[in-house]
């Protein structure tokens, strides 16, 4: 009886030692010489997606432009305003009237102003012609070098020329409107000789009328809207002009794209005990008609982007000394692969190096992942079509059955 118990104990100890030895070998098998399988319950697939790095700031809608209208009491006696605050006016609409005191002096002043505006108009026209005739030198191409090595000066210069032409054309339109207004005043003076009606050179809304005739006597603000705001010191370092932007008003469910057209290099106030703020302006592409000056908005500045980038869920990436992921290979084993990442947005990560589009990555459970291990994974019955099991011709089914028996 004692001999049987002794043998049982020895066998038990040997079994425990065998299990412990195998567990010990598996645990310290850093070179993966012991073949093991990985159970992968959840997979994720790399996909192509557009990712953006955004800077969220606050902004407020404002009129794109404010124009002031003046009256010189040396040239006449003010009569009356022909507009009211809040009234919308267009180029050529009547604003106010005044009575001429000195005909010859007023005539000379108007003619002098016309000459000045015509000279300014000619100068702007000549400058626009020069810009349009400017031939932007194309970069020298070298077949032996990658195109990415060429400096982007050609594209930048071409863009700057087009931008300058647009600015000058806008300035020319203002000068032409002013010239038309002054010529109209001279015509009135020559026809009547007594009273002159001053017309508007701008489109906009009357936002201020000075009944005391303090300059300016009228202020017109354009109906075109922009978004204004301020960047903190840290935010200012992240942005530059011509970055794309998205403007949101959650309450109105309004979203409109725009461009960061102006970023000040100097803060409005410089104080030792106060953080600096840098004003910015965003030009809108299509402002919703329901928007009004003064409405507050959330603004996303697109500081960086990765278009058509290979992306994965951040949950499949593992961080130790280096970032890596467990990838399914064509041989049906798991490969631990080092990954280089870029932009992250909403749980998606840009893969700069290490993965291609359409590769499968092991997601869960992480403690089951091993180098070059054959994996097993559960079958999702919902992904199987029962009908496909019976789609094959009935004549082939016995053949498949025999093949199955022979393989046994």
Short mmCIF file of C-alpha atoms in Angstrom, two decimals:
data_model
loop_
_atom_site.label_atom_id
_atom_site.label_comp_id
_atom_site.label_asym_id
_atom_site.label_seq_id
_atom_site.Cartn_x
_atom_site.Cartn_y
_atom_site.Cartn_z
CA UNK A 1 0.00 0.00 0.00
CA UNK A 2 2.83 2.34 0.86
CA UNK A 3 4.58 1.37 -2.39
CA UNK A 4 1.50 2.38 -4.41
CA UNK A 5 1.24 5.71 -2.63
CA UNK A 6 4.95 6.26 -3.17
CA UNK A 7 4.64 5.57 -6.89
CA UNK A 8 1.63 7.88 -7.14
CA UNK A 9 3.52 10.69 -5.48
CA UNK A 10 6.50 10.20 -7.76
CA UNK A 11 4.29 10.23 -10.85
CA UNK A 12 2.52 13.36 -9.60
CA UNK A 13 5.80 15.12 -8.96
CA UNK A 14 7.08 14.13 -12.40
CA UNK A 15 3.92 15.49 -14.06
CA UNK A 16 4.22 18.75 -12.14
CA UNK A 17 7.92 18.98 -13.00
CA UNK A 18 7.15 18.31 -16.68
CA UNK A 19 4.50 21.01 -16.79
CA UNK A 20 6.69 23.47 -14.88
CA UNK A 21 9.68 22.77 -17.13
CA UNK A 22 7.63 23.38 -20.29
CA UNK A 23 6.11 26.52 -18.83
CA UNK A 24 9.59 27.68 -17.85
CA UNK A 25 10.96 27.02 -21.35
CA UNK A 26 8.02 28.77 -23.01
CA UNK A 27 8.24 31.78 -20.70
CA UNK A 28 11.95 32.31 -21.31
CA UNK A 29 11.84 31.40 -25.01
CA UNK A 30 12.89 34.83 -26.28
CA UNK A 31 14.00 33.44 -29.66
CA UNK A 32 10.64 31.72 -30.21
CA UNK A 33 12.15 28.24 -30.71
CA UNK A 34 9.09 26.65 -29.12
CA UNK A 35 6.20 26.65 -31.60
CA UNK A 36 3.15 28.32 -30.14
CA UNK A 37 -0.14 29.55 -31.52
CA UNK A 38 -1.72 32.95 -31.00
CA UNK A 39 -5.43 33.31 -30.39
CA UNK A 40 -6.62 36.50 -32.09
CA UNK A 41 -10.19 37.43 -31.31
CA UNK A 42 -10.35 40.83 -33.01
CA UNK A 43 -8.72 42.15 -36.18
CA UNK A 44 -8.42 45.62 -37.71
CA UNK A 45 -7.59 46.58 -41.30
CA UNK A 46 -5.44 49.47 -42.52
CA UNK A 47 -7.34 51.84 -44.81
CA UNK A 48 -6.73 54.94 -46.91
CA UNK A 49 -8.15 58.12 -45.38
CA UNK A 50 -7.68 61.89 -45.24
CA UNK A 51 -6.41 63.13 -41.87
CA UNK A 52 -6.12 66.71 -40.68
CA UNK A 53 -4.32 68.38 -37.80
CA UNK A 54 -6.58 71.13 -36.47
CA UNK A 55 -6.18 74.10 -34.18
CA UNK A 56 -9.47 75.06 -32.55
CA UNK A 57 -9.96 78.75 -31.66
CA UNK A 58 -12.82 81.20 -31.14
CA UNK A 59 -13.87 83.83 -33.66
CA UNK A 60 -16.56 86.40 -34.39
CA UNK A 61 -18.18 87.47 -37.64
CA UNK A 62 -17.46 91.04 -38.74
CA UNK A 63 -17.87 93.22 -41.81
CA UNK A 64 -15.04 92.75 -44.26
CA UNK A 65 -14.55 96.47 -44.76
CA UNK A 66 -15.56 99.77 -43.15
CA UNK A 67 -15.54 102.96 -45.24
CA UNK A 68 -15.77 106.51 -43.93
CA UNK A 69 -17.43 109.45 -45.68
CA UNK A 70 -16.27 113.03 -44.95
CA UNK A 71 -17.51 116.58 -45.45
CA UNK A 72 -15.29 119.66 -45.69
CA UNK A 73 -17.16 122.72 -44.43
CA UNK A 74 -14.64 124.96 -46.21
CA UNK A 75 -16.25 124.14 -49.56
CA UNK A 76 -19.87 124.63 -48.65
CA UNK A 77 -22.72 124.59 -46.19
CA UNK A 78 -24.11 121.20 -45.18
CA UNK A 79 -27.81 120.74 -45.98
CA UNK A 80 -29.13 117.28 -45.00
CA UNK A 81 -28.50 113.55 -44.78
CA UNK A 82 -30.34 111.41 -47.31
CA UNK A 83 -29.81 108.09 -45.51
CA UNK A 84 -30.54 106.61 -42.08
CA UNK A 85 -28.60 104.30 -39.78
CA UNK A 86 -29.14 100.66 -40.70
CA UNK A 87 -30.01 101.52 -44.29
CA UNK A 88 -28.37 99.50 -47.07
CA UNK A 89 -26.82 101.56 -49.85
CA UNK A 90 -25.23 100.71 -53.18
CA UNK A 91 -22.56 102.35 -55.25
CA UNK A 92 -24.09 105.57 -56.65
CA UNK A 93 -26.85 106.03 -54.04
CA UNK A 94 -27.34 109.56 -52.60
CA UNK A 95 -25.82 110.16 -49.15
CA UNK A 96 -26.09 113.89 -48.33
CA UNK A 97 -26.35 117.34 -49.90
CA UNK A 98 -24.48 120.59 -49.36
CA UNK A 99 -24.72 124.13 -50.74
CA UNK A 100 -21.71 125.55 -52.57
CA UNK A 101 -20.24 128.71 -51.03
CA UNK A 102 -17.41 129.48 -53.47
CA UNK A 103 -18.13 128.18 -56.99
CA UNK A 104 -14.66 128.72 -58.48
CA UNK A 105 -12.87 127.28 -55.45
CA UNK A 106 -15.11 124.22 -55.44
CA UNK A 107 -14.71 123.72 -59.19
CA UNK A 108 -10.90 123.90 -58.93
CA UNK A 109 -10.88 121.49 -56.01
CA UNK A 110 -13.06 118.93 -57.81
CA UNK A 111 -10.98 119.16 -61.00
CA UNK A 112 -7.80 118.69 -58.97
CA UNK A 113 -9.27 115.64 -57.26
CA UNK A 114 -10.29 114.20 -60.64
CA UNK A 115 -6.75 114.64 -61.96
CA UNK A 116 -5.31 112.93 -58.90
CA UNK A 117 -7.68 109.97 -59.16
CA UNK A 118 -7.04 109.58 -62.89
CA UNK A 119 -3.29 109.48 -62.28
CA UNK A 120 -3.80 106.89 -59.56
CA UNK A 121 -6.03 104.88 -61.89
CA UNK A 122 -3.40 104.91 -64.65
CA UNK A 123 -0.66 103.89 -62.21
CA UNK A 124 -2.68 100.90 -60.97
CA UNK A 125 -3.50 99.89 -64.56
CA UNK A 126 0.18 99.98 -65.49
CA UNK A 127 1.13 97.95 -62.43
CA UNK A 128 -1.50 95.30 -63.23
CA UNK A 129 -0.19 95.08 -66.81
CA UNK A 130 3.35 94.56 -65.48
CA UNK A 131 2.17 91.80 -63.16
CA UNK A 132 0.22 90.07 -65.93
CA UNK A 133 3.21 90.27 -68.29
CA UNK A 134 5.63 88.96 -65.67
CA UNK A 135 7.01 85.60 -66.74
CA UNK A 136 7.58 83.39 -63.73
CA UNK A 137 10.76 81.38 -64.43
CA UNK A 138 10.10 77.65 -64.40
CA UNK A 139 12.34 75.46 -62.23
CA UNK A 140 15.10 73.56 -63.99
CA UNK A 141 14.24 69.88 -64.32
CA UNK A 142 16.80 67.17 -63.72
CA UNK A 143 15.89 63.60 -64.61
CA UNK A 144 18.53 62.27 -62.24
CA UNK A 145 16.99 63.96 -59.22
CA UNK A 146 13.68 63.54 -57.51
CA UNK A 147 11.12 66.26 -58.24
CA UNK A 148 10.61 66.76 -54.51
CA UNK A 149 14.14 68.17 -54.27
CA UNK A 150 13.22 71.20 -56.40
CA UNK A 151 12.40 74.26 -54.31
CA UNK A 152 8.74 75.32 -54.42
CA UNK A 153 9.67 78.87 -55.50
CA UNK A 154 7.89 78.58 -58.87
CA UNK A 155 4.50 77.74 -57.38
CA UNK A 156 4.90 80.26 -54.57
CA UNK A 157 5.92 83.07 -56.94
CA UNK A 158 3.06 82.31 -59.32
CA UNK A 159 0.59 82.36 -56.44
CA UNK A 160 1.98 85.65 -55.08
CA UNK A 161 1.66 87.28 -58.51
CA UNK A 162 -1.98 86.20 -58.83
CA UNK A 163 -2.68 87.39 -55.29
CA UNK A 164 -1.11 90.79 -55.99
CA UNK A 165 -3.13 91.16 -59.21
CA UNK A 166 -6.35 90.48 -57.29
CA UNK A 167 -5.40 93.07 -54.65
CA UNK A 168 -4.66 95.71 -57.28
CA UNK A 169 -7.89 95.00 -59.17
CA UNK A 170 -9.84 95.54 -55.94
CA UNK A 171 -7.98 98.81 -55.33
CA UNK A 172 -8.66 99.88 -58.92
CA UNK A 173 -12.39 99.31 -58.44
CA UNK A 174 -12.35 101.64 -55.40
CA UNK A 175 -10.49 104.37 -57.29
CA UNK A 176 -12.89 104.11 -60.24
CA UNK A 177 -15.87 104.42 -57.89
CA UNK A 178 -14.35 107.50 -56.22
CA UNK A 179 -13.60 109.04 -59.62
CA UNK A 180 -17.16 108.49 -60.76
CA UNK A 181 -18.46 110.13 -57.57
CA UNK A 182 -16.26 113.23 -57.94
CA UNK A 183 -17.08 113.58 -61.66
CA UNK A 184 -20.76 113.44 -60.75
CA UNK A 185 -20.26 116.28 -58.24
CA UNK A 186 -18.49 118.39 -60.88
CA UNK A 187 -21.35 117.76 -63.33
CA UNK A 188 -23.86 118.87 -60.71
CA UNK A 189 -21.80 121.99 -59.98
CA UNK A 190 -21.62 122.95 -63.66
CA UNK A 191 -25.33 122.26 -64.22
CA UNK A 192 -26.78 123.83 -61.07
CA UNK A 193 -23.98 125.85 -59.55
CA UNK A 194 -25.63 125.88 -56.15
CA UNK A 195 -26.39 122.50 -54.51
CA UNK A 196 -24.46 119.24 -54.79
CA UNK A 197 -25.62 115.75 -53.81
CA UNK A 198 -22.79 113.46 -52.71
CA UNK A 199 -23.24 109.83 -53.77
CA UNK A 200 -21.77 106.65 -52.29
CA UNK A 201 -18.67 105.07 -53.78
CA UNK A 202 -19.28 101.85 -51.82
CA UNK A 203 -21.82 99.11 -51.22
CA UNK A 204 -22.73 98.52 -47.61
CA UNK A 205 -24.86 99.39 -44.61
CA UNK A 206 -24.90 102.74 -42.83
CA UNK A 207 -23.68 102.01 -39.30
CA UNK A 208 -22.98 105.56 -38.07
CA UNK A 209 -24.27 109.08 -38.79
CA UNK A 210 -22.64 112.09 -37.13
CA UNK A 211 -25.41 114.64 -36.66
CA UNK A 212 -22.82 117.08 -35.27
CA UNK A 213 -20.84 116.70 -38.53
CA UNK A 214 -17.76 115.47 -36.70
CA UNK A 215 -15.51 113.52 -39.05
CA UNK A 216 -16.37 111.07 -40.39
CA UNK A 217 -19.97 112.11 -40.91
CA UNK A 218 -20.94 108.65 -42.23
CA UNK A 219 -19.60 105.12 -41.79
CA UNK A 220 -20.52 102.35 -44.20
CA UNK A 221 -19.73 98.71 -43.53
CA UNK A 222 -19.73 96.13 -46.29
CA UNK A 223 -22.21 93.26 -46.25
CA UNK A 224 -19.41 90.79 -46.97
CA UNK A 225 -18.46 88.96 -43.79
CA UNK A 226 -15.13 87.78 -42.45
CA UNK A 227 -14.21 86.07 -39.19
CA UNK A 228 -11.94 87.87 -36.75
CA UNK A 229 -10.22 86.61 -33.64
CA UNK A 230 -6.97 86.41 -31.72
CA UNK A 231 -4.27 83.76 -31.34
CA UNK A 232 -2.35 83.12 -28.15
CA UNK A 233 1.45 83.11 -28.25
CA UNK A 234 1.53 79.31 -28.51
CA UNK A 235 -1.15 79.25 -31.22
CA UNK A 236 0.61 81.98 -33.23
CA UNK A 237 3.65 79.72 -33.63
CA UNK A 238 1.51 77.02 -35.25
CA UNK A 239 -0.22 79.06 -37.95
CA UNK A 240 0.63 80.97 -41.10
CA UNK A 241 -1.34 82.82 -43.74
CA UNK A 242 -3.24 80.93 -46.47
CA UNK A 243 -4.02 77.95 -44.21
CA UNK A 244 -7.47 76.45 -44.78
CA UNK A 245 -10.12 76.89 -42.09
CA UNK A 246 -13.58 75.63 -41.16
CA UNK A 247 -16.04 77.91 -39.35
CA UNK A 248 -18.91 76.48 -37.28
CA UNK A 249 -21.98 77.91 -35.56
CA UNK A 250 -23.47 74.98 -33.69
CA UNK A 251 -26.76 76.67 -32.71
CA UNK A 252 -27.56 77.53 -36.34
CA UNK A 253 -26.07 74.28 -37.71
CA UNK A 254 -23.96 76.37 -40.07
CA UNK A 255 -20.56 75.32 -41.40
CA UNK A 256 -18.59 77.29 -43.97
CA UNK A 257 -15.03 76.95 -45.32
CA UNK A 258 -12.55 79.81 -45.41
CA UNK A 259 -8.91 80.83 -45.65
CA UNK A 260 -6.67 82.42 -43.04
CA UNK A 261 -5.83 85.57 -45.00
CA UNK A 262 -4.27 87.74 -42.30
CA UNK A 263 -2.18 86.94 -39.21
CA UNK A 264 -0.59 89.87 -37.41
CA UNK A 265 3.10 89.66 -36.62
CA UNK A 266 2.73 92.09 -33.73
CA UNK A 267 0.32 91.86 -30.80
CA UNK A 268 -2.19 94.63 -30.18
CA UNK A 269 -0.67 95.32 -26.76
CA UNK A 270 2.74 94.51 -25.34
CA UNK A 271 2.87 94.14 -21.57
CA UNK A 272 5.21 92.21 -19.31
CA UNK A 273 2.47 90.92 -17.00
CA UNK A 274 -0.01 89.99 -19.72
CA UNK A 275 0.09 87.30 -22.42
CA UNK A 276 0.25 88.66 -25.96
CA UNK A 277 -2.64 88.18 -28.40
CA UNK A 278 -2.22 88.22 -32.19
CA UNK A 279 -5.24 89.27 -34.33
CA UNK A 280 -6.23 87.19 -37.34
CA UNK A 281 -8.80 87.35 -40.15
CA UNK A 282 -10.47 84.57 -42.14
CA UNK A 283 -12.00 85.18 -45.55
CA UNK A 284 -15.11 83.07 -46.11
CA UNK A 285 -15.87 81.23 -49.35
CA UNK A 286 -19.66 81.05 -49.05
CA UNK A 287 -21.12 82.89 -46.08
CA UNK A 288 -24.63 81.78 -45.14
CA UNK A 289 -27.28 84.47 -45.58
CA UNK A 290 -28.48 83.97 -42.00
CA UNK A 291 -25.12 85.09 -40.59
CA UNK A 292 -24.78 88.58 -39.14
CA UNK A 293 -21.85 90.63 -37.82
CA UNK A 294 -21.32 89.88 -34.14
CA UNK A 295 -22.23 86.19 -34.29
CA UNK A 296 -19.64 84.08 -32.46
CA UNK A 297 -18.20 80.93 -34.01
CA UNK A 298 -15.86 78.01 -33.46
CA UNK A 299 -12.94 77.96 -35.89
CA UNK A 300 -10.74 75.04 -36.93
CA UNK A 301 -7.45 76.05 -38.57
CA UNK A 302 -5.98 73.21 -40.67
CA UNK A 303 -2.32 73.34 -39.63
CA UNK A 304 -1.33 70.09 -41.37
CA UNK A 305 -2.92 67.38 -43.51
CA UNK A 306 -2.28 63.88 -44.82
CA UNK A 307 -4.39 63.14 -47.90
CA UNK A 308 -4.93 59.55 -49.07
CA UNK A 309 -2.82 58.37 -46.16
CA UNK A 310 -2.59 54.78 -44.90
CA UNK A 311 -4.30 54.83 -41.51
CA UNK A 312 -5.05 52.42 -38.65
CA UNK A 313 -6.92 52.55 -35.36
CA UNK A 314 -4.68 53.73 -32.54
CA UNK A 315 -5.73 50.67 -30.49
CA UNK A 316 -3.66 48.31 -32.69
CA UNK A 317 -0.40 50.17 -32.05
CA UNK A 318 1.80 49.09 -29.15
CA UNK A 319 4.40 51.30 -27.49
CA UNK A 320 7.50 50.00 -25.72
CA UNK A 321 10.87 51.34 -26.79
CA UNK A 322 9.54 51.78 -30.33
CA UNK A 323 6.05 51.85 -31.78
CA UNK A 324 5.02 48.59 -33.46
CA UNK A 325 2.01 46.56 -34.60
CA UNK A 326 1.16 42.86 -35.05
CA UNK A 327 0.50 42.23 -38.75
CA UNK A 328 -1.00 39.18 -40.48
CA UNK A 329 1.41 37.94 -43.17
CA UNK A 330 0.62 36.02 -46.36
CA UNK A 331 2.09 32.91 -44.69
CA UNK A 332 -0.62 33.07 -42.02
CA UNK A 333 1.58 34.06 -39.10
CA UNK A 334 1.91 37.17 -36.95
CA UNK A 335 4.74 39.59 -37.65
CA UNK A 336 5.85 42.23 -35.19
CA UNK A 337 6.53 45.25 -37.36
CA UNK A 338 8.02 48.62 -36.40
CA UNK A 339 5.77 51.54 -37.36
CA UNK A 340 6.41 55.24 -38.02
CA UNK A 341 3.35 57.43 -37.49
CA UNK A 342 2.24 60.96 -38.32
CA UNK A 343 -1.03 62.84 -37.82
CA UNK A 344 -3.63 61.52 -35.35
CA UNK A 345 -7.33 62.41 -35.62
CA UNK A 346 -10.41 60.90 -33.97
CA UNK A 347 -8.72 57.61 -33.11
CA UNK A 348 -7.09 57.18 -36.53
CA UNK A 349 -3.31 57.35 -36.98
CA UNK A 350 -1.39 58.12 -40.16
CA UNK A 351 1.19 55.45 -41.02
CA UNK A 352 4.24 57.02 -42.63
CA UNK A 353 6.27 53.82 -42.81
CA UNK A 354 5.70 50.16 -41.96
CA UNK A 355 2.25 49.38 -43.39
CA UNK A 356 0.43 49.34 -46.69
CA UNK A 357 -3.25 49.83 -47.41
CA UNK A 358 -5.40 46.75 -46.81
CA UNK A 359 -3.17 44.88 -44.34
CA UNK A 360 -4.77 43.09 -41.40
CA UNK A 361 -3.58 43.82 -37.87
CA UNK A 362 -4.23 41.90 -34.67
CA UNK A 363 -6.17 43.99 -32.16
CA UNK A 364 -7.17 41.83 -29.18
CA UNK A 365 -6.13 40.16 -26.90
CA UNK A 366 -2.62 41.66 -26.79
CA UNK A 367 -1.11 39.07 -24.43
CA UNK A 368 -1.68 36.36 -27.09
CA UNK A 369 0.48 37.99 -29.78
CA UNK A 370 3.84 36.29 -30.51
CA UNK A 371 6.47 36.62 -33.22
CA UNK A 372 5.97 34.32 -36.24
CA UNK A 373 3.22 32.46 -34.38
CA UNK A 374 0.48 30.67 -36.30
CA UNK A 375 -2.79 32.23 -35.22
CA UNK A 376 -6.28 30.92 -34.65
CA UNK A 377 -9.31 33.15 -34.73
CA UNK A 378 -13.05 32.57 -34.11
CA UNK A 379 -15.46 32.24 -37.03
CA UNK A 380 -18.19 34.84 -37.11
CA UNK A 381 -21.26 32.90 -38.21
CA UNK A 382 -23.01 36.13 -39.20
CA UNK A 383 -20.39 36.65 -41.92
CA UNK A 384 -21.11 33.27 -43.50
CA UNK A 385 -23.78 32.73 -46.13
CA UNK A 386 -25.56 29.41 -45.61
CA UNK A 387 -26.85 29.53 -49.18
CA UNK A 388 -23.27 29.34 -50.52
CA UNK A 389 -22.91 25.90 -48.94
CA UNK A 390 -25.55 24.61 -51.33
CA UNK A 391 -24.69 26.69 -54.40
CA UNK A 392 -22.29 24.12 -55.88
CA UNK A 393 -23.62 21.56 -58.31
CA UNK A 394 -25.01 18.43 -56.70
CA UNK A 395 -22.71 16.28 -58.86
CA UNK A 396 -19.63 17.76 -57.27
CA UNK A 397 -20.66 17.05 -53.69
CA UNK A 398 -19.81 13.29 -53.74
CA UNK A 399 -16.42 14.15 -55.20
CA UNK A 400 -15.73 16.57 -52.38
CA UNK A 401 -16.85 13.93 -49.90
CA UNK A 402 -14.47 11.29 -51.29
CA UNK A 403 -11.60 13.75 -51.25
CA UNK A 404 -12.35 14.41 -47.62
CA UNK A 405 -12.30 10.70 -46.76
CA UNK A 406 -9.05 10.10 -48.65
CA UNK A 407 -7.41 13.00 -46.83
CA UNK A 408 -8.17 11.22 -43.56
#
